[in-house]
CSV table of C-alpha atoms in Angstrom, one decimal:
chain,number,residue,atom,x,y,z
A,1,MET,CA,157.3,84.1,90.9
A,2,SER,CA,158.1,86.5,88.1
A,3,GLU,CA,158.5,90.2,89.1
A,4,ALA,CA,157.5,92.8,86.6
A,5,ARG,CA,156.9,96.6,86.5
A,6,ALA,CA,156.5,99.3,89.1
A,7,PRO,CA,153.8,101.7,87.7
A,8,SER,CA,152.7,104.1,90.5
A,9,TYR,CA,153.5,105.9,93.7
A,10,SER,CA,151.0,106.1,96.6
A,11,THR,CA,150.8,105.3,100.3
A,12,GLY,CA,147.6,103.5,100.0
A,13,PRO,CA,147.3,99.7,99.8
A,14,SER,CA,148.2,98.0,96.5
A,15,ARG,CA,145.6,96.8,94.0
A,16,ARG,CA,145.9,93.0,94.6
A,17,GLY,CA,148.1,92.8,97.6
A,18,CYS,CA,148.4,91.4,101.1
A,19,HIS,CA,146.0,94.0,102.7
A,20,ARG,CA,143.3,92.9,100.3
A,21,ILE,CA,143.9,89.2,101.2
A,22,GLU,CA,144.1,89.8,104.9
A,23,ASP,CA,140.8,91.7,104.8
A,24,TRP,CA,139.2,89.0,102.8
A,25,GLN,CA,140.2,86.3,105.3
A,26,ARG,CA,139.2,88.5,108.2
A,27,CYS,CA,135.6,89.1,107.0
A,28,ARG,CA,134.2,89.1,103.4
A,29,ARG,CA,131.7,91.9,104.2
A,30,PHE,CA,134.6,94.0,105.6
A,31,PHE,CA,136.5,93.3,102.4
A,32,ALA,CA,133.5,94.4,100.3
A,33,TYR,CA,133.0,97.6,102.1
A,34,ARG,CA,136.7,98.5,102.0
A,35,HIS,CA,137.9,97.2,98.6
A,36,LEU,CA,134.7,97.1,96.4
A,37,LEU,CA,132.7,100.1,97.8
A,38,ARG,CA,136.0,101.9,98.8
A,39,LEU,CA,134.4,103.2,102.0
A,40,ARG,CA,136.3,104.7,104.8
A,41,PRO,CA,135.1,106.1,108.2
A,42,LEU,CA,134.8,109.9,108.3
A,43,ARG,CA,137.3,109.6,111.2
A,44,GLU,CA,139.8,106.7,111.1
A,45,ARG,CA,141.0,105.0,114.2
A,46,GLU,CA,143.7,107.0,115.8
A,47,ALA,CA,146.4,104.3,115.6
A,48,LEU,CA,145.7,103.7,111.9
A,49,ALA,CA,145.6,107.5,111.2
A,50,ILE,CA,149.0,108.0,112.9
A,51,GLY,CA,150.5,105.2,110.9
A,52,SER,CA,149.2,106.6,107.6
A,53,LEU,CA,150.5,110.1,108.4
A,54,VAL,CA,153.9,108.8,109.3
A,55,HIS,CA,154.0,106.9,106.0
A,56,ILE,CA,153.2,110.1,104.1
A,57,GLY,CA,156.0,111.9,105.8
A,58,ARG,CA,158.4,109.1,105.2
A,59,LEU,CA,157.5,109.0,101.5
A,60,TRP,CA,158.3,112.7,101.0
A,61,LEU,CA,161.5,112.4,103.0
A,62,ASN,CA,162.7,109.5,100.8
A,63,LEU,CA,161.7,111.3,97.6
A,64,GLN,CA,163.9,114.2,98.8
A,65,ARG,CA,166.8,111.8,99.5
A,66,MET,CA,166.4,110.4,96.0
A,67,GLY,CA,166.6,113.9,94.5
A,68,ARG,CA,163.2,113.7,92.9
A,69,PRO,CA,162.2,117.1,91.4
A,70,GLU,CA,158.6,117.0,92.8
A,71,ALA,CA,160.0,116.9,96.3
A,72,ARG,CA,162.4,119.8,96.0
A,73,GLY,CA,161.5,122.4,98.6
A,74,VAL,CA,158.7,120.3,100.0
A,75,ASP,CA,158.4,120.0,103.8
A,76,PRO,CA,157.3,116.4,104.6
A,77,VAL,CA,155.6,117.6,107.7
A,78,GLU,CA,153.4,120.0,105.7
A,79,LYS,CA,152.4,117.1,103.5
A,80,MET,CA,151.3,115.2,106.6
A,81,ARG,CA,149.3,118.3,107.8
A,82,GLY,CA,147.6,118.4,104.4
A,83,ALA,CA,146.4,114.8,104.5
A,84,PRO,CA,142.7,114.0,104.2
A,85,SER,CA,140.7,115.1,107.2
A,86,ARG,CA,139.8,111.5,108.2
A,87,ILE,CA,143.4,111.0,109.3
A,88,ALA,CA,144.7,114.6,109.6
A,89,PHE,CA,143.1,114.9,113.1
A,90,ALA,CA,146.1,112.8,114.4
A,91,PHE,CA,148.7,115.2,112.9
A,92,GLU,CA,150.3,116.3,116.2
A,93,ALA,CA,150.9,112.8,117.5
A,94,ALA,CA,152.2,111.7,114.0
A,95,ARG,CA,154.5,114.7,113.7
A,96,ARG,CA,156.2,113.9,117.0
A,97,LEU,CA,156.8,110.3,115.8
A,98,PHE,CA,158.0,111.4,112.4
A,99,ASP,CA,160.4,113.9,113.9
A,100,ALA,CA,161.7,111.3,116.3
A,101,MET,CA,162.3,108.9,113.4
A,102,ARG,CA,164.0,111.5,111.3
A,103,ASP,CA,166.2,112.8,114.1
A,104,GLN,CA,167.4,109.4,115.3
A,105,GLU,CA,167.9,107.6,112.0
A,106,VAL,CA,171.4,106.8,111.0
A,107,SER,CA,171.3,106.0,107.3
A,108,PRO,CA,174.2,103.9,106.0
A,109,HIS,CA,172.0,103.2,103.0
A,110,ARG,CA,170.8,104.8,99.7
A,111,VAL,CA,167.1,104.8,99.0
A,112,VAL,CA,166.5,104.1,95.3
A,113,ALA,CA,162.7,103.8,95.3
A,114,ALA,CA,159.8,104.8,97.5
A,115,GLU,CA,156.2,103.5,97.7
A,116,GLU,CA,156.4,101.9,94.3
A,117,GLU,CA,153.8,99.3,93.4
A,118,HIS,CA,155.2,96.1,91.9
A,119,GLU,CA,153.3,93.2,90.3
A,120,ALA,CA,154.1,89.5,89.7
A,121,ARG,CA,152.5,86.3,88.7
A,122,ILE,CA,152.4,83.5,91.2
A,123,ALA,CA,151.2,80.3,89.5
A,124,GLY,CA,149.4,82.5,87.1
A,125,SER,CA,147.7,84.6,89.8
A,126,LEU,CA,148.3,88.4,89.7
A,127,HIS,CA,149.8,89.7,93.0
A,128,THR,CA,150.9,93.2,93.8
A,129,GLN,CA,152.9,94.8,96.6
A,130,ARG,CA,153.7,98.5,97.4
A,131,LEU,CA,157.2,98.6,98.9
A,132,ASP,CA,157.8,101.5,101.3
A,133,GLU,CA,161.5,101.7,100.6
A,134,GLU,CA,163.9,100.0,98.3
A,135,ALA,CA,167.5,100.7,99.3
A,136,LEU,CA,171.2,99.8,98.9
A,137,PHE,CA,173.2,98.9,102.0
A,138,GLN,CA,176.8,97.9,102.3
A,139,SER,CA,176.8,94.1,102.2
A,140,PRO,CA,177.8,92.3,105.5
A,141,SER,CA,180.8,90.9,103.7
A,142,GLY,CA,182.0,94.4,102.6
A,143,ALA,CA,182.0,93.3,99.0
A,144,GLY,CA,179.8,96.2,97.8
A,145,PRO,CA,176.2,97.3,97.9
A,146,ALA,CA,173.4,94.9,98.6
A,147,PHE,CA,169.7,95.4,97.9
A,148,ALA,CA,167.0,95.5,100.7
A,149,VAL,CA,163.4,96.5,101.1
A,150,GLY,CA,161.9,98.3,104.2
A,151,ASP,CA,158.6,99.0,105.8
A,152,THR,CA,157.7,101.7,108.3
A,153,LYS,CA,155.7,100.7,111.4
A,154,THR,CA,154.6,102.7,114.5
A,155,THR,CA,154.1,100.6,117.6
A,156,GLY,CA,152.6,101.1,121.0
A,157,GLY,CA,154.8,98.3,122.5
A,158,GLU,CA,158.5,97.8,122.9
A,159,LEU,CA,160.7,97.8,119.9
A,160,ARG,CA,162.5,94.6,120.9
A,161,TYR,CA,159.3,92.7,119.9
A,162,VAL,CA,158.9,94.2,116.4
A,163,GLY,CA,161.0,91.5,114.7
A,164,ASP,CA,158.9,88.7,116.3
A,165,GLU,CA,155.6,90.5,115.5
A,166,TRP,CA,156.3,91.1,111.8
A,167,ALA,CA,158.7,88.3,110.7
A,168,GLY,CA,156.7,85.6,108.9
A,169,SER,CA,153.7,87.8,108.3
A,170,LEU,CA,152.1,87.6,104.8
A,171,GLN,CA,153.0,91.2,104.2
A,172,MET,CA,156.7,90.8,105.0
A,173,LEU,CA,157.1,87.4,103.3
A,174,SER,CA,155.6,89.0,100.2
A,175,ALA,CA,157.9,91.9,100.5
A,176,GLU,CA,160.9,89.6,100.6
A,177,MET,CA,159.7,87.6,97.6
A,178,PHE,CA,159.5,90.8,95.6
A,179,GLY,CA,162.7,92.1,97.0
A,180,ARG,CA,164.6,89.0,96.0
A,181,ALA,CA,163.2,89.3,92.4
A,182,ILE,CA,164.1,93.0,92.1
A,183,ALA,CA,167.6,92.3,93.5
A,184,ARG,CA,168.2,89.7,90.8
A,185,ARG,CA,166.9,92.0,88.1
A,186,LEU,CA,169.2,94.8,89.2
A,187,GLY,CA,172.2,92.6,89.7
A,188,TYR,CA,172.7,93.1,93.4
A,189,PRO,CA,173.0,90.5,96.2
A,190,TRP,CA,170.0,90.3,98.5
A,191,ARG,CA,170.4,91.9,102.0
A,192,GLY,CA,166.9,91.3,103.5
A,193,VAL,CA,163.8,93.0,104.8
A,194,TYR,CA,163.9,95.6,107.5
A,195,VAL,CA,161.3,97.6,109.5
A,196,ASN,CA,161.8,101.2,110.4
A,197,ALA,CA,160.0,101.1,113.8
A,198,VAL,CA,159.2,104.0,116.1
A,199,SER,CA,157.6,103.6,119.5
A,200,LYS,CA,154.5,105.7,120.3
A,201,ARG,CA,155.4,105.2,124.0
A,202,THR,CA,159.1,106.1,124.2
A,203,PHE,CA,159.6,107.9,120.8
A,204,GLU,CA,162.6,105.6,120.2
A,205,PHE,CA,163.5,104.6,116.6
A,206,ARG,CA,165.1,101.4,115.5
A,207,ARG,CA,165.8,99.7,112.2
A,208,VAL,CA,164.9,96.0,112.7
A,209,TRP,CA,166.1,93.3,110.3
A,210,LEU,CA,163.7,90.4,109.9
A,211,HIS,CA,164.7,86.7,109.8
A,212,GLN,CA,162.1,84.7,107.9
A,213,PRO,CA,162.3,80.9,107.7
A,214,GLU,CA,162.7,79.7,104.2
A,215,HIS,CA,159.8,77.1,104.4
A,216,LEU,CA,157.3,79.9,105.0
A,217,PHE,CA,157.6,81.3,101.5
A,218,ALA,CA,155.9,78.3,99.8
A,219,GLU,CA,153.1,78.6,102.3
A,220,ALA,CA,152.7,82.3,101.6
A,221,GLN,CA,152.5,81.7,97.9
A,222,LYS,CA,149.9,79.1,98.3
A,223,GLN,CA,147.9,81.4,100.6
A,224,ILE,CA,148.1,84.2,98.0
A,225,VAL,CA,147.0,82.0,95.1
A,226,GLU,CA,144.1,80.4,96.9
A,227,ALA,CA,142.8,83.7,98.4
A,228,ASN,CA,142.9,85.4,95.0
A,229,ALA,CA,141.0,82.5,93.4
A,230,GLU,CA,138.3,82.8,96.1
A,231,ILE,CA,138.0,86.6,95.7
A,232,ASP,CA,137.8,86.3,91.9
A,233,ALA,CA,135.3,83.5,92.0
A,234,VAL,CA,132.9,85.5,94.2
A,235,ALA,CA,133.4,88.6,92.1
A,236,LYS,CA,132.3,86.7,89.0
A,237,SER,CA,129.1,85.6,90.8
A,238,GLU,CA,128.1,89.3,90.6
A,239,ARG,CA,127.0,89.2,94.3
A,240,PRO,CA,126.3,92.8,95.5
A,241,PRO,CA,128.9,94.0,98.1
A,242,TRP,CA,126.1,94.3,100.7
A,243,ARG,CA,125.4,90.6,100.4
A,244,TYR,CA,129.0,89.4,101.0
A,245,THR,CA,129.2,86.9,104.0
A,246,MET,CA,129.7,88.5,107.4
A,247,ASN,CA,132.1,87.0,109.9
A,248,ARG,CA,130.7,87.8,113.4
A,249,THR,CA,133.9,86.7,115.1
A,250,ALA,CA,135.6,89.7,113.4
A,251,CYS,CA,133.3,92.4,114.8
A,252,HIS,CA,135.7,93.0,117.7
A,253,GLY,CA,139.5,93.0,117.3
A,254,ARG,CA,142.8,94.6,118.0
A,255,PHE,CA,141.5,98.1,117.7
A,256,GLY,CA,138.1,97.6,119.2
A,257,THR,CA,134.8,97.3,117.4
A,258,CYS,CA,135.0,97.0,113.6
A,259,GLU,CA,134.8,100.4,111.9
A,260,TYR,CA,132.1,99.1,109.5
A,261,ARG,CA,129.8,97.7,112.3
A,262,ALA,CA,127.2,100.5,111.7
A,263,LEU,CA,126.8,99.4,108.1
A,264,CYS,CA,126.2,95.8,109.1
A,265,ASP,CA,123.7,96.8,111.8
A,266,ARG,CA,121.9,99.6,110.0
A,267,GLY,CA,122.6,99.0,106.3
A,268,GLU,CA,122.7,101.9,103.8
A,269,SER,CA,121.2,104.3,106.3
A,270,ALA,CA,124.7,104.4,107.9
A,271,LEU,CA,126.4,105.6,104.7
A,272,ALA,CA,126.5,109.2,106.0
A,273,GLU,CA,129.2,108.1,108.5
A,274,PHE,CA,131.5,107.1,105.7
A,275,VAL,CA,133.3,108.6,102.7
A,276,SER,CA,134.2,106.9,99.4
A,277,VAL,CA,137.8,107.3,98.4
A,278,ALA,CA,139.3,106.7,95.0
A,279,ASP,CA,142.9,106.6,96.4
A,280,GLU,CA,145.0,108.3,99.0
A,281,ALA,CA,145.6,112.0,98.4
A,282,THR,CA,149.4,111.3,98.4
A,283,ARG,CA,149.5,109.9,94.9
A,284,ILE,CA,152.3,111.3,92.7
A,285,GLU,CA,152.0,111.3,89.0
A,286,ALA,CA,155.3,110.2,87.5
């Protein structure tokens, strides 16, 4: 894996990253609606809206910590309030979680980058990842700073389960692959991947370090290469997004009925219930 540049800032999913692959493997029709037609419900699921808003607040908080001029005098909470209406309805719940995270966080680290999208080639296949945070921590040996990457998660469960939930996931394995490459390029020892987790039930915040078995990285790379090849092959067939294969077993999941079910059931007549988005409104031009 050869890591390259970091061209943009946004809290949306990266161009050819893990969210894209996971959506493809969940349901090809879901993938087409979300990544080809770029459709979103007029009102996102509350859990997803809360997570998106907390990410927006975290982005602006980190930009302030980095001393970025575009964040000078900016209130991260007001950036959350000004988010697109499809997620802004969850502002009050998200603000409480963001405040809890900001108030409880003890930061023995220095954030050096926030929400930057990186790209790499894995066996010739282009793969991207947007990293929430890139930071320097004191190395466990005390020999100086070590490089780490972090992600922000809100959870309805207990924080003690966060590590088990996310360690070994494609997203976090990919984050570690990019993090190791960036650390080598910058000349720092590698510290690891962490999750900034806050509970929607107790409003407790905890930074959780992930322990990911080494043998999983080869499997993750294989999954990325094979999924990208499948996606690209179907795209070359010029199949219309509406004709991508539907996976009926994915119509109901963790958050209830699929948000695109109306499109599958009623076709284009249901488009009035969705909005097309070019990118999240949190994009920052460098």
